Amino acid sequence: MQVTKDTIIGDILDFNSPAAAPLFIENGMHCLGCPAARSESVGEACNAHNVSPDELINKLNQVLNQ
């Protein structure tokens, strides 16, 4: 899986939740089970939480593609 700013969080969690969830939580994105959060893109969530999308995307891609 290749994560971009447009990738939907729910798709990431469905692909590999155990590895990805902690990265979101570390960045203040605690409501991963919420339907609204699962339907947001990574870019939208980063914007709402003042997180650098590029940094989070790099970490997600490293973890998901090991």
Coordinates of N, CA and C in Angstrom, one line a residue:
M1 N 0.9 -1.2 0.0 CA 0.0 0.0 0.0 C 0.9 1.2 0.0
Q2 N 0.5 2.2 -0.8 CA 1.2 3.5 -0.9 C 0.3 4.6 -0.4
V3 N 0.7 5.2 0.8 CA -0.2 6.3 1.4 C 0.2 7.6 0.8
T4 N -0.8 8.4 0.5 CA -0.7 9.8 0.0 C -1.6 10.6 0.9
K5 N -1.6 11.9 0.6 CA -2.5 12.9 1.4 C -3.9 12.5 1.1
D6 N -4.2 11.9 0.0 CA -5.6 11.6 -0.4 C -6.1 10.2 0.1
T7 N -5.2 9.4 0.7 CA -5.6 8.1 1.2 C -6.5 8.2 2.4
I8 N -7.6 7.4 2.4 CA -8.6 7.5 3.4 C -8.0 6.7 4.6
I9 N -8.2 7.3 5.8 CA -7.7 6.7 7.0 C -8.3 5.3 7.3
G10 N -9.5 5.1 7.0 CA -10.2 3.8 7.2 C -9.5 2.7 6.3
D11 N -9.1 3.1 5.1 CA -8.4 2.1 4.2 C -7.1 1.7 4.8
I12 N -6.4 2.7 5.4 CA -5.1 2.4 6.0 C -5.3 1.4 7.2
L13 N -6.3 1.7 8.0 CA -6.5 0.9 9.2 C -7.0 -0.5 8.8
D14 N -7.8 -0.6 7.7 CA -8.2 -1.9 7.3 C -7.1 -2.7 6.7
F15 N -6.1 -2.0 6.1 CA -5.0 -2.7 5.5 C -4.0 -3.3 6.5
N16 N -3.7 -2.5 7.6 CA -2.8 -2.9 8.6 C -3.0 -2.1 9.9
S17 N -4.1 -2.3 10.5 CA -4.4 -1.5 11.7 C -3.4 -1.6 12.8
P18 N -2.9 -2.8 13.2 CA -1.9 -2.8 14.3 C -0.7 -2.0 14.1
A19 N -0.2 -1.9 12.9 CA 1.0 -1.1 12.7 C 0.7 0.4 12.5
A20 N -0.4 0.8 11.9 CA -0.7 2.1 11.6 C -1.3 2.9 12.7
A21 N -2.2 2.3 13.4 CA -2.9 3.0 14.5 C -2.0 3.8 15.5
P22 N -0.9 3.2 16.0 CA -0.1 4.0 16.9 C 0.5 5.3 16.3
L23 N 0.7 5.3 15.0 CA 1.3 6.5 14.4 C 0.2 7.6 14.4
F24 N -1.0 7.3 14.2 CA -2.1 8.3 14.2 C -2.2 8.8 15.7
I25 N -2.3 7.8 16.6 CA -2.5 8.2 18.0 C -1.3 9.1 18.5
E26 N -0.1 8.8 18.1 CA 1.1 9.6 18.5 C 0.9 11.0 18.1
N27 N 0.2 11.2 17.0 CA 0.0 12.6 16.4 C -1.3 13.2 16.9
G28 N -1.9 12.7 17.9 CA -3.1 13.4 18.5 C -4.4 13.0 17.8
M29 N -4.4 12.0 16.9 CA -5.6 11.5 16.2 C -6.1 10.3 16.9
H30 N -6.8 10.5 18.0 CA -7.3 9.5 18.9 C -8.6 8.8 18.6
C31 N -9.4 9.4 17.7 CA -10.7 8.9 17.5 C -10.8 8.1 16.2
L32 N -9.9 7.1 16.1 CA -9.8 6.3 14.9 C -11.0 5.4 14.7
G33 N -11.8 5.1 15.7 CA -13.0 4.3 15.5 C -14.2 5.1 15.1
C34 N -14.1 6.4 15.1 CA -15.2 7.2 14.8 C -15.4 7.2 13.3
P35 N -16.7 7.0 12.8 CA -16.9 6.9 11.4 C -16.4 8.1 10.6
A36 N -16.5 9.3 11.2 CA -16.1 10.5 10.5 C -14.6 10.5 10.3
A37 N -13.8 10.0 11.4 CA -12.4 10.0 11.3 C -11.9 8.9 10.2
R38 N -12.6 7.8 10.2 CA -12.3 6.8 9.3 C -12.5 7.2 7.8
S39 N -13.4 8.1 7.6 CA -13.6 8.5 6.2 C -12.8 9.8 5.8
E40 N -12.0 10.3 6.7 CA -11.2 11.4 6.3 C -9.9 11.0 5.6
S41 N -9.4 11.9 4.8 CA -8.1 11.6 4.1 C -7.0 11.9 5.1
V42 N -5.8 11.4 4.9 CA -4.6 11.7 5.7 C -4.4 13.2 5.7
G43 N -4.5 13.8 4.6 CA -4.3 15.3 4.5 C -5.3 16.1 5.3
E44 N -6.5 15.7 5.3 CA -7.6 16.4 6.0 C -7.3 16.2 7.5
A45 N -7.0 15.0 8.0 CA -6.7 14.8 9.4 C -5.5 15.5 9.9
C46 N -4.4 15.6 9.0 CA -3.2 16.3 9.4 C -3.5 17.8 9.5
N47 N -4.3 18.3 8.6 CA -4.7 19.7 8.6 C -5.5 20.0 9.9
A48 N -6.4 19.2 10.3 CA -7.2 19.4 11.5 C -6.4 19.3 12.8
H49 N -5.3 18.6 12.8 CA -4.5 18.3 14.0 C -3.1 19.0 13.9
N50 N -2.9 19.9 13.0 CA -1.7 20.6 12.8 C -0.5 19.7 12.8
V51 N -0.6 18.7 12.0 CA 0.5 17.7 11.9 C 1.1 17.8 10.4
S52 N 2.4 17.6 10.3 CA 3.0 17.7 9.0 C 2.5 16.4 8.2
P53 N 1.8 16.6 7.1 CA 1.3 15.4 6.4 C 2.5 14.6 5.8
D54 N 3.5 15.3 5.3 CA 4.7 14.6 4.7 C 5.4 13.7 5.7
E55 N 5.6 14.2 7.0 CA 6.2 13.3 8.0 C 5.4 12.1 8.3
L56 N 4.1 12.3 8.5 CA 3.2 11.2 8.9 C 3.1 10.2 7.7
I57 N 3.0 10.7 6.5 CA 2.9 9.8 5.3 C 4.2 9.0 5.2
N58 N 5.3 9.6 5.4 CA 6.6 8.9 5.3 C 6.6 7.7 6.3
K59 N 6.2 8.0 7.6 CA 6.2 7.0 8.6 C 5.2 5.9 8.3
L60 N 4.0 6.3 7.8 CA 3.0 5.3 7.5 C 3.5 4.4 6.4
N61 N 4.1 4.9 5.3 CA 4.6 4.1 4.2 C 5.8 3.2 4.7
Q62 N 6.6 3.7 5.6 CA 7.7 2.8 6.1 C 7.1 1.6 6.9
V63 N 6.1 1.9 7.7 CA 5.5 0.8 8.6 C 4.7 -0.1 7.7
L64 N 3.9 0.4 6.8 CA 3.0 -0.5 6.0 C 3.7 -1.3 5.0
N65 N 4.9 -0.9 4.6 CA 5.5 -1.6 3.5 C 6.8 -2.4 3.9
Q66 N 6.8 -2.8 5.2 CA 7.9 -3.6 5.7 C 7.7 -5.0 5.3

